[in-house]
PDB file of C-alpha atoms in Angstrom:
ATOM      1  CA  UNK A   1     122.113  88.074  98.180  1.00 61.00           C
ATOM      2  CA  UNK A   2     120.829  91.160 100.004  1.00 75.00           C
ATOM      3  CA  UNK A   3     119.814  90.097 103.512  1.00 87.00           C
ATOM      4  CA  UNK A   4     117.749  93.173 104.371  1.00 93.00           C
ATOM      5  CA  UNK A   5     114.408  92.143 105.880  1.00 97.00           C
ATOM      6  CA  UNK A   6     111.489  94.456 105.157  1.00 98.00           C
ATOM      7  CA  UNK A   7     107.952  94.652 106.539  1.00 98.00           C
ATOM      8  CA  UNK A   8     105.512  96.459 104.231  1.00 98.00           C
ATOM      9  CA  UNK A   9     102.223  97.618 105.715  1.00 98.00           C
ATOM     10  CA  UNK A  10      98.992  98.684 104.114  1.00 97.00           C
ATOM     11  CA  UNK A  11      97.465 101.552 106.102  1.00 97.00           C
ATOM     12  CA  UNK A  12      93.688 101.303 106.524  1.00 94.00           C
ATOM     13  CA  UNK A  13      92.644  98.191 108.402  1.00 94.00           C
ATOM     14  CA  UNK A  14      96.285  97.280 109.088  1.00 97.00           C
ATOM     15  CA  UNK A  15      97.853 100.221 110.919  1.00 98.00           C
ATOM     16  CA  UNK A  16      94.757 102.309 111.644  1.00 97.00           C
ATOM     17  CA  UNK A  17      91.193 101.129 112.236  1.00 95.00           C
ATOM     18  CA  UNK A  18      89.394 103.165 109.553  1.00 93.00           C
ATOM     19  CA  UNK A  19      87.799 100.673 107.178  1.00 88.00           C
ATOM     20  CA  UNK A  20      84.381 100.706 108.828  1.00 89.00           C
ATOM     21  CA  UNK A  21      84.307 104.492 108.477  1.00 93.00           C
ATOM     22  CA  UNK A  22      85.173 104.268 104.783  1.00 91.00           C
ATOM     23  CA  UNK A  23      82.459 101.655 104.281  1.00 90.00           C
ATOM     24  CA  UNK A  24      79.862 104.113 105.580  1.00 93.00           C
ATOM     25  CA  UNK A  25      81.098 106.852 103.242  1.00 94.00           C
ATOM     26  CA  UNK A  26      81.259 104.713 100.092  1.00 94.00           C
ATOM     27  CA  UNK A  27      77.970 102.934 100.840  1.00 93.00           C
ATOM     28  CA  UNK A  28      76.361 106.384 100.917  1.00 94.00           C
ATOM     29  CA  UNK A  29      78.065 107.279  97.616  1.00 95.00           C
ATOM     30  CA  UNK A  30      76.654 104.141  96.028  1.00 94.00           C
ATOM     31  CA  UNK A  31      73.130 104.940  97.157  1.00 92.00           C
ATOM     32  CA  UNK A  32      73.303 108.617  96.179  1.00 92.00           C
ATOM     33  CA  UNK A  33      74.964 108.434  92.776  1.00 93.00           C
ATOM     34  CA  UNK A  34      74.466 104.872  91.544  1.00 91.00           C
ATOM     35  CA  UNK A  35      71.185 103.825  93.162  1.00 83.00           C
ATOM     36  CA  UNK A  36      73.209 100.913  94.508  1.00 72.00           C
ATOM     37  CA  UNK A  37      72.021  99.791  97.957  1.00 70.00           C
ATOM     38  CA  UNK A  38      74.180  96.647  97.948  1.00 77.00           C
ATOM     39  CA  UNK A  39      77.172  97.836  99.992  1.00 85.00           C
ATOM     40  CA  UNK A  40      79.091  99.769  97.374  1.00 91.00           C
ATOM     41  CA  UNK A  41      81.850 100.165  99.960  1.00 88.00           C
ATOM     42  CA  UNK A  42      82.714  96.472  99.668  1.00 83.00           C
ATOM     43  CA  UNK A  43      83.100  96.776  95.896  1.00 85.00           C
ATOM     44  CA  UNK A  44      85.659  99.597  96.055  1.00 86.00           C
ATOM     45  CA  UNK A  45      87.612  98.495  99.132  1.00 80.00           C
ATOM     46  CA  UNK A  46      91.353  98.726  98.506  1.00 73.00           C
ATOM     47  CA  UNK A  47      90.942 100.780  95.312  1.00 77.00           C
ATOM     48  CA  UNK A  48      92.289 104.258  94.671  1.00 79.00           C
ATOM     49  CA  UNK A  49      90.059 107.165  93.729  1.00 86.00           C
ATOM     50  CA  UNK A  50      91.368 106.909  90.180  1.00 85.00           C
ATOM     51  CA  UNK A  51      90.275 103.294  89.925  1.00 85.00           C
ATOM     52  CA  UNK A  52      86.844 104.037  91.388  1.00 91.00           C
ATOM     53  CA  UNK A  53      86.253 106.955  89.047  1.00 94.00           C
ATOM     54  CA  UNK A  54      87.421 105.069  85.960  1.00 92.00           C
ATOM     55  CA  UNK A  55      85.169 102.107  86.694  1.00 91.00           C
ATOM     56  CA  UNK A  56      82.027 103.744  88.094  1.00 94.00           C
ATOM     57  CA  UNK A  57      82.092 107.478  87.303  1.00 95.00           C
ATOM     58  CA  UNK A  58      83.897 107.780  83.968  1.00 94.00           C
ATOM     59  CA  UNK A  59      83.067 111.048  82.215  1.00 94.00           C
ATOM     60  CA  UNK A  60      81.081 112.354  85.198  1.00 95.00           C
ATOM     61  CA  UNK A  61      83.512 115.074  86.246  1.00 95.00           C
ATOM     62  CA  UNK A  62      81.059 117.101  88.348  1.00 96.00           C
ATOM     63  CA  UNK A  63      80.148 114.055  90.405  1.00 96.00           C
ATOM     64  CA  UNK A  64      83.812 113.120  90.756  1.00 96.00           C
ATOM     65  CA  UNK A  65      84.539 116.586  92.141  1.00 96.00           C
ATOM     66  CA  UNK A  66      81.668 116.313  94.624  1.00 96.00           C
ATOM     67  CA  UNK A  67      82.928 112.938  95.793  1.00 96.00           C
ATOM     68  CA  UNK A  68      86.466 114.284  96.267  1.00 94.00           C
ATOM     69  CA  UNK A  69      85.307 117.328  98.219  1.00 94.00           C
ATOM     70  CA  UNK A  70      83.033 115.262 100.457  1.00 96.00           C
ATOM     71  CA  UNK A  71      85.701 112.607 100.956  1.00 94.00           C
ATOM     72  CA  UNK A  72      88.258 115.233 102.002  1.00 92.00           C
ATOM     73  CA  UNK A  73      85.815 116.494 104.649  1.00 94.00           C
ATOM     74  CA  UNK A  74      85.034 112.937 105.762  1.00 95.00           C
ATOM     75  CA  UNK A  75      88.714 112.001 106.125  1.00 93.00           C
ATOM     76  CA  UNK A  76      89.453 115.226 107.980  1.00 92.00           C
ATOM     77  CA  UNK A  77      86.891 114.281 110.639  1.00 93.00           C
ATOM     78  CA  UNK A  78      87.606 110.538 110.824  1.00 93.00           C
ATOM     79  CA  UNK A  79      89.252 108.908 113.818  1.00 94.00           C
ATOM     80  CA  UNK A  80      92.557 107.165 113.183  1.00 96.00           C
ATOM     81  CA  UNK A  81      92.805 104.736 116.080  1.00 96.00           C
ATOM     82  CA  UNK A  82      95.709 102.297 115.889  1.00 97.00           C
ATOM     83  CA  UNK A  83      95.099  98.591 115.290  1.00 97.00           C
ATOM     84  CA  UNK A  84      95.806  96.850 118.636  1.00 97.00           C
ATOM     85  CA  UNK A  85      99.453  95.939 119.122  1.00 98.00           C
ATOM     86  CA  UNK A  86     100.807  97.694 116.021  1.00 98.00           C
ATOM     87  CA  UNK A  87     103.139 100.127 117.803  1.00 98.00           C
ATOM     88  CA  UNK A  88     104.664  97.413 119.983  1.00 97.00           C
ATOM     89  CA  UNK A  89     105.180  95.278 116.888  1.00 98.00           C
ATOM     90  CA  UNK A  90     106.839  98.137 114.990  1.00 98.00           C
ATOM     91  CA  UNK A  91     109.167  98.755 117.925  1.00 97.00           C
ATOM     92  CA  UNK A  92     109.997  95.048 117.960  1.00 97.00           C
ATOM     93  CA  UNK A  93     110.881  95.181 114.258  1.00 98.00           C
ATOM     94  CA  UNK A  94     113.146  98.170 114.860  1.00 97.00           C
ATOM     95  CA  UNK A  95     115.030  96.297 117.580  1.00 97.00           C
ATOM     96  CA  UNK A  96     115.613  93.465 115.103  1.00 97.00           C
ATOM     97  CA  UNK A  97     116.845  95.778 112.315  1.00 97.00           C
ATOM     98  CA  UNK A  98     113.831  95.176 110.076  1.00 98.00           C
ATOM     99  CA  UNK A  99     113.134  97.940 107.547  1.00 98.00           C
ATOM    100  CA  UNK A 100     109.538  99.160 107.450  1.00 98.00           C
ATOM    101  CA  UNK A 101     107.244 100.899 104.979  1.00 98.00           C
ATOM    102  CA  UNK A 102     103.670 102.094 104.660  1.00 98.00           C
ATOM    103  CA  UNK A 103     102.285 101.117 101.245  1.00 97.00           C
ATOM    104  CA  UNK A 104      98.852 102.650 100.794  1.00 94.00           C
ATOM    105  CA  UNK A 105      96.302 103.558  98.158  1.00 88.00           C
ATOM    106  CA  UNK A 106      95.644 106.773 100.090  1.00 89.00           C
ATOM    107  CA  UNK A 107      96.690 110.102  98.581  1.00 88.00           C
ATOM    108  CA  UNK A 108      98.813 112.800 100.176  1.00 89.00           C
ATOM    109  CA  UNK A 109      95.784 114.819 101.319  1.00 89.00           C
ATOM    110  CA  UNK A 110      94.535 111.867 103.364  1.00 91.00           C
ATOM    111  CA  UNK A 111      98.028 111.253 104.742  1.00 94.00           C
ATOM    112  CA  UNK A 112      98.163 114.846 106.002  1.00 94.00           C
ATOM    113  CA  UNK A 113      95.084 114.081 108.136  1.00 94.00           C
ATOM    114  CA  UNK A 114      96.809 111.007 109.527  1.00 96.00           C
ATOM    115  CA  UNK A 115      99.973 112.957 110.362  1.00 96.00           C
ATOM    116  CA  UNK A 116      97.900 115.608 112.106  1.00 95.00           C
ATOM    117  CA  UNK A 117      96.401 113.045 114.485  1.00 95.00           C
ATOM    118  CA  UNK A 118      99.582 110.951 114.824  1.00 97.00           C
ATOM    119  CA  UNK A 119     102.548 113.295 114.279  1.00 96.00           C
ATOM    120  CA  UNK A 120     104.961 110.594 115.438  1.00 96.00           C
ATOM    121  CA  UNK A 121     103.869 107.932 112.951  1.00 97.00           C
ATOM    122  CA  UNK A 122     106.556 108.778 110.383  1.00 96.00           C
ATOM    123  CA  UNK A 123     109.253 107.869 112.897  1.00 97.00           C
ATOM    124  CA  UNK A 124     108.173 104.220 112.763  1.00 98.00           C
ATOM    125  CA  UNK A 125     108.755 103.853 109.016  1.00 98.00           C
ATOM    126  CA  UNK A 126     111.735 104.136 106.683  1.00 98.00           C
ATOM    127  CA  UNK A 127     109.595 104.657 103.572  1.00 97.00           C
ATOM    128  CA  UNK A 128     106.017 105.755 102.861  1.00 97.00           C
ATOM    129  CA  UNK A 129     104.525 104.938  99.447  1.00 97.00           C
ATOM    130  CA  UNK A 130     101.203 106.601  98.576  1.00 94.00           C
ATOM    131  CA  UNK A 131      98.881 106.672  95.575  1.00 88.00           C
ATOM    132  CA  UNK A 132     100.678 109.800  94.357  1.00 89.00           C
ATOM    133  CA  UNK A 133     103.836 107.774  93.668  1.00 91.00           C
ATOM    134  CA  UNK A 134     102.415 104.960  91.559  1.00 89.00           C
ATOM    135  CA  UNK A 135     100.640 104.592  88.220  1.00 86.00           C
ATOM    136  CA  UNK A 136      99.030 101.168  88.791  1.00 87.00           C
ATOM    137  CA  UNK A 137      97.063 100.396  91.930  1.00 84.00           C
ATOM    138  CA  UNK A 138      96.504  97.211  93.908  1.00 89.00           C
ATOM    139  CA  UNK A 139      96.027  94.381  92.985  1.00 91.00           C
ATOM    140  CA  UNK A 140      98.937  95.348  90.725  1.00 94.00           C
ATOM    141  CA  UNK A 141     102.185  94.745  92.673  1.00 96.00           C
ATOM    142  CA  UNK A 142     103.817  98.030  91.575  1.00 96.00           C
ATOM    143  CA  UNK A 143     103.468  99.694  94.983  1.00 96.00           C
ATOM    144  CA  UNK A 144     105.076  96.810  96.873  1.00 98.00           C
ATOM    145  CA  UNK A 145     107.861  96.376  94.348  1.00 98.00           C
ATOM    146  CA  UNK A 146     108.580 100.104  94.621  1.00 98.00           C
ATOM    147  CA  UNK A 147     108.738  99.908  98.421  1.00 98.00           C
ATOM    148  CA  UNK A 148     111.156  96.966  98.244  1.00 98.00           C
ATOM    149  CA  UNK A 149     113.345  98.896  95.819  1.00 97.00           C
ATOM    150  CA  UNK A 150     113.375 101.989  98.030  1.00 97.00           C
ATOM    151  CA  UNK A 151     114.333  99.835 101.014  1.00 97.00           C
ATOM    152  CA  UNK A 152     116.952  97.934  98.986  1.00 96.00           C
ATOM    153  CA  UNK A 153     115.352  94.620  99.974  1.00 97.00           C
ATOM    154  CA  UNK A 154     114.993  91.448  97.914  1.00 96.00           C
ATOM    155  CA  UNK A 155     111.393  90.336  97.467  1.00 96.00           C
ATOM    156  CA  UNK A 156     112.216  86.994  99.120  1.00 95.00           C
ATOM    157  CA  UNK A 157     112.878  88.939 102.339  1.00 96.00           C
ATOM    158  CA  UNK A 158     109.745  91.114 102.203  1.00 98.00           C
ATOM    159  CA  UNK A 159     106.638  90.590 104.319  1.00 98.00           C
ATOM    160  CA  UNK A 160     103.371  92.248 103.262  1.00 98.00           C
ATOM    161  CA  UNK A 161     100.622  93.035 105.789  1.00 98.00           C
ATOM    162  CA  UNK A 162      97.197  93.460 104.187  1.00 97.00           C
ATOM    163  CA  UNK A 163      93.478  93.244 104.970  1.00 95.00           C
ATOM    164  CA  UNK A 164      91.790  93.738 101.573  1.00 91.00           C
ATOM    165  CA  UNK A 165      91.460  91.283  98.701  1.00 91.00           C
ATOM    166  CA  UNK A 166      93.166  93.679  96.300  1.00 91.00           C
ATOM    167  CA  UNK A 167      96.043  94.222  98.710  1.00 94.00           C
ATOM    168  CA  UNK A 168      96.522  90.539  99.434  1.00 96.00           C
ATOM    169  CA  UNK A 169      96.592  89.869  95.687  1.00 96.00           C
ATOM    170  CA  UNK A 170      99.180  92.616  95.227  1.00 96.00           C
ATOM    171  CA  UNK A 171     101.441  91.049  97.850  1.00 97.00           C
ATOM    172  CA  UNK A 172     101.116  87.643  96.206  1.00 97.00           C
ATOM    173  CA  UNK A 173     101.794  89.096  92.753  1.00 98.00           C
ATOM    174  CA  UNK A 174     104.929  90.762  94.109  1.00 98.00           C
ATOM    175  CA  UNK A 175     106.236  87.347  95.196  1.00 97.00           C
ATOM    176  CA  UNK A 176     106.395  88.326  98.859  1.00 98.00           C
ATOM    177  CA  UNK A 177     105.303  86.566 102.037  1.00 98.00           C
ATOM    178  CA  UNK A 178     101.778  87.745 102.842  1.00 98.00           C
ATOM    179  CA  UNK A 179     100.300  88.251 106.298  1.00 98.00           C
ATOM    180  CA  UNK A 180      96.533  88.762 106.231  1.00 98.00           C
ATOM    181  CA  UNK A 181      94.666  90.698 108.896  1.00 97.00           C
ATOM    182  CA  UNK A 182      91.041  89.753 109.560  1.00 96.00           C
ATOM    183  CA  UNK A 183      90.207  93.301 110.651  1.00 94.00           C
ATOM    184  CA  UNK A 184      88.020  94.054 107.636  1.00 89.00           C
ATOM    185  CA  UNK A 185      87.042  90.710 106.136  1.00 89.00           C
ATOM    186  CA  UNK A 186      86.407  87.454 108.021  1.00 92.00           C
ATOM    187  CA  UNK A 187      89.122  84.832 108.324  1.00 94.00           C
ATOM    188  CA  UNK A 188      87.329  82.562 105.858  1.00 95.00           C
ATOM    189  CA  UNK A 189      87.484  85.197 103.086  1.00 93.00           C
ATOM    190  CA  UNK A 190      91.249  85.657 103.221  1.00 96.00           C
ATOM    191  CA  UNK A 191      92.785  82.481 104.642  1.00 95.00           C
ATOM    192  CA  UNK A 192      93.628  81.063 101.200  1.00 96.00           C
ATOM    193  CA  UNK A 193      95.064  84.387 100.023  1.00 97.00           C
ATOM    194  CA  UNK A 194      97.739  84.767 102.707  1.00 98.00           C
ATOM    195  CA  UNK A 195     100.528  82.686 104.207  1.00 98.00           C
ATOM    196  CA  UNK A 196      99.133  83.371 107.667  1.00 97.00           C
ATOM    197  CA  UNK A 197      96.112  85.272 109.027  1.00 97.00           C
ATOM    198  CA  UNK A 198      96.131  87.197 112.306  1.00 97.00           C
ATOM    199  CA  UNK A 199      93.367  89.179 114.027  1.00 96.00           C
ATOM    200  CA  UNK A 200      95.707  92.000 115.117  1.00 97.00           C
ATOM    201  CA  UNK A 201      99.298  92.460 116.305  1.00 98.00           C
ATOM    202  CA  UNK A 202      98.875  91.539 119.936  1.00 96.00           C
ATOM    203  CA  UNK A 203     101.110  88.585 120.809  1.00 90.00           C
ATOM    204  CA  UNK A 204     102.712  88.789 117.360  1.00 95.00           C
ATOM    205  CA  UNK A 205     106.455  89.425 117.292  1.00 95.00           C
ATOM    206  CA  UNK A 206     109.594  89.134 115.192  1.00 96.00           C
ATOM    207  CA  UNK A 207     110.106  85.436 115.954  1.00 96.00           C
ATOM    208  CA  UNK A 208     106.582  84.573 114.836  1.00 96.00           C
ATOM    209  CA  UNK A 209     107.090  86.607 111.682  1.00 96.00           C
ATOM    210  CA  UNK A 210     110.279  84.714 110.861  1.00 95.00           C
ATOM    211  CA  UNK A 211     108.552  81.356 111.428  1.00 95.00           C
ATOM    212  CA  UNK A 212     105.996  81.902 108.657  1.00 95.00           C
ATOM    213  CA  UNK A 213     106.291  79.409 105.826  1.00 87.00           C
ATOM    214  CA  UNK A 214     105.518  80.701 102.355  1.00 85.00           C
ATOM    215  CA  UNK A 215     102.910  78.721 100.458  1.00 79.00           C
TER     216      UNK A 215
END
C-alpha cells in the first residue's frame, strides 16, 4: 500500500478569504440578469463558470460574455488575504512530508491574479488542479481523484479541506477524509458533511490532522 499522505485544499474560503467578495459579485449578477434578489451567490457557490452558464444562462452567449468580462475585472481587483493560520499549517505539513495540492473550480485567469498578489504561493504546493484540467466539476469527485493520482497517493491517505457544500460532497464522493471549514457557511450547515469542522487553521497541526476519525 502506498503510504504517501496528501492534503488537498480548495482555494476560496479555505486558503484565501474571498468568498464574501464573490457573493457580492454573483448576488449582483442575479439581480441584474435574472431578477433574482434572493442571494444568487449562495446558489452558485462552489460551481464553475461552465456549470453556472449551463444551468442559468444557457443559450445567452452575449450575457455570458458580459459576465466573464466583468468577473475578470472583479477578480483582478479583489483582495486575496490568507485564511488565518494556513501558511503555518502548510509549513507544518512540509516538515512531516505530507504532499499538498490546490484543487479549485477557479480557471487559469483567476489563478494568475492570485499568483500576482502571492507570488510565493506555488512553493507551498506540489500540484495545482484548476477548472481548466477537469471535465466534471464539484460535487463530482473528478478533481480530487485527479489530484490524488498526480500526487501518487491512495485515497485512504488523502485529506480534503473544503468550505462549500459542493466541495464537501466532492471530498466525500472521492472516499477521502473531509475537513470542513466554517469560513463561508455556519458550523451547523456543514457539520454532518465533514469528518471534522474547524473555523480556521490556527492551533491546527499535523498531529490533529492524523487524529481525525473518518465517519
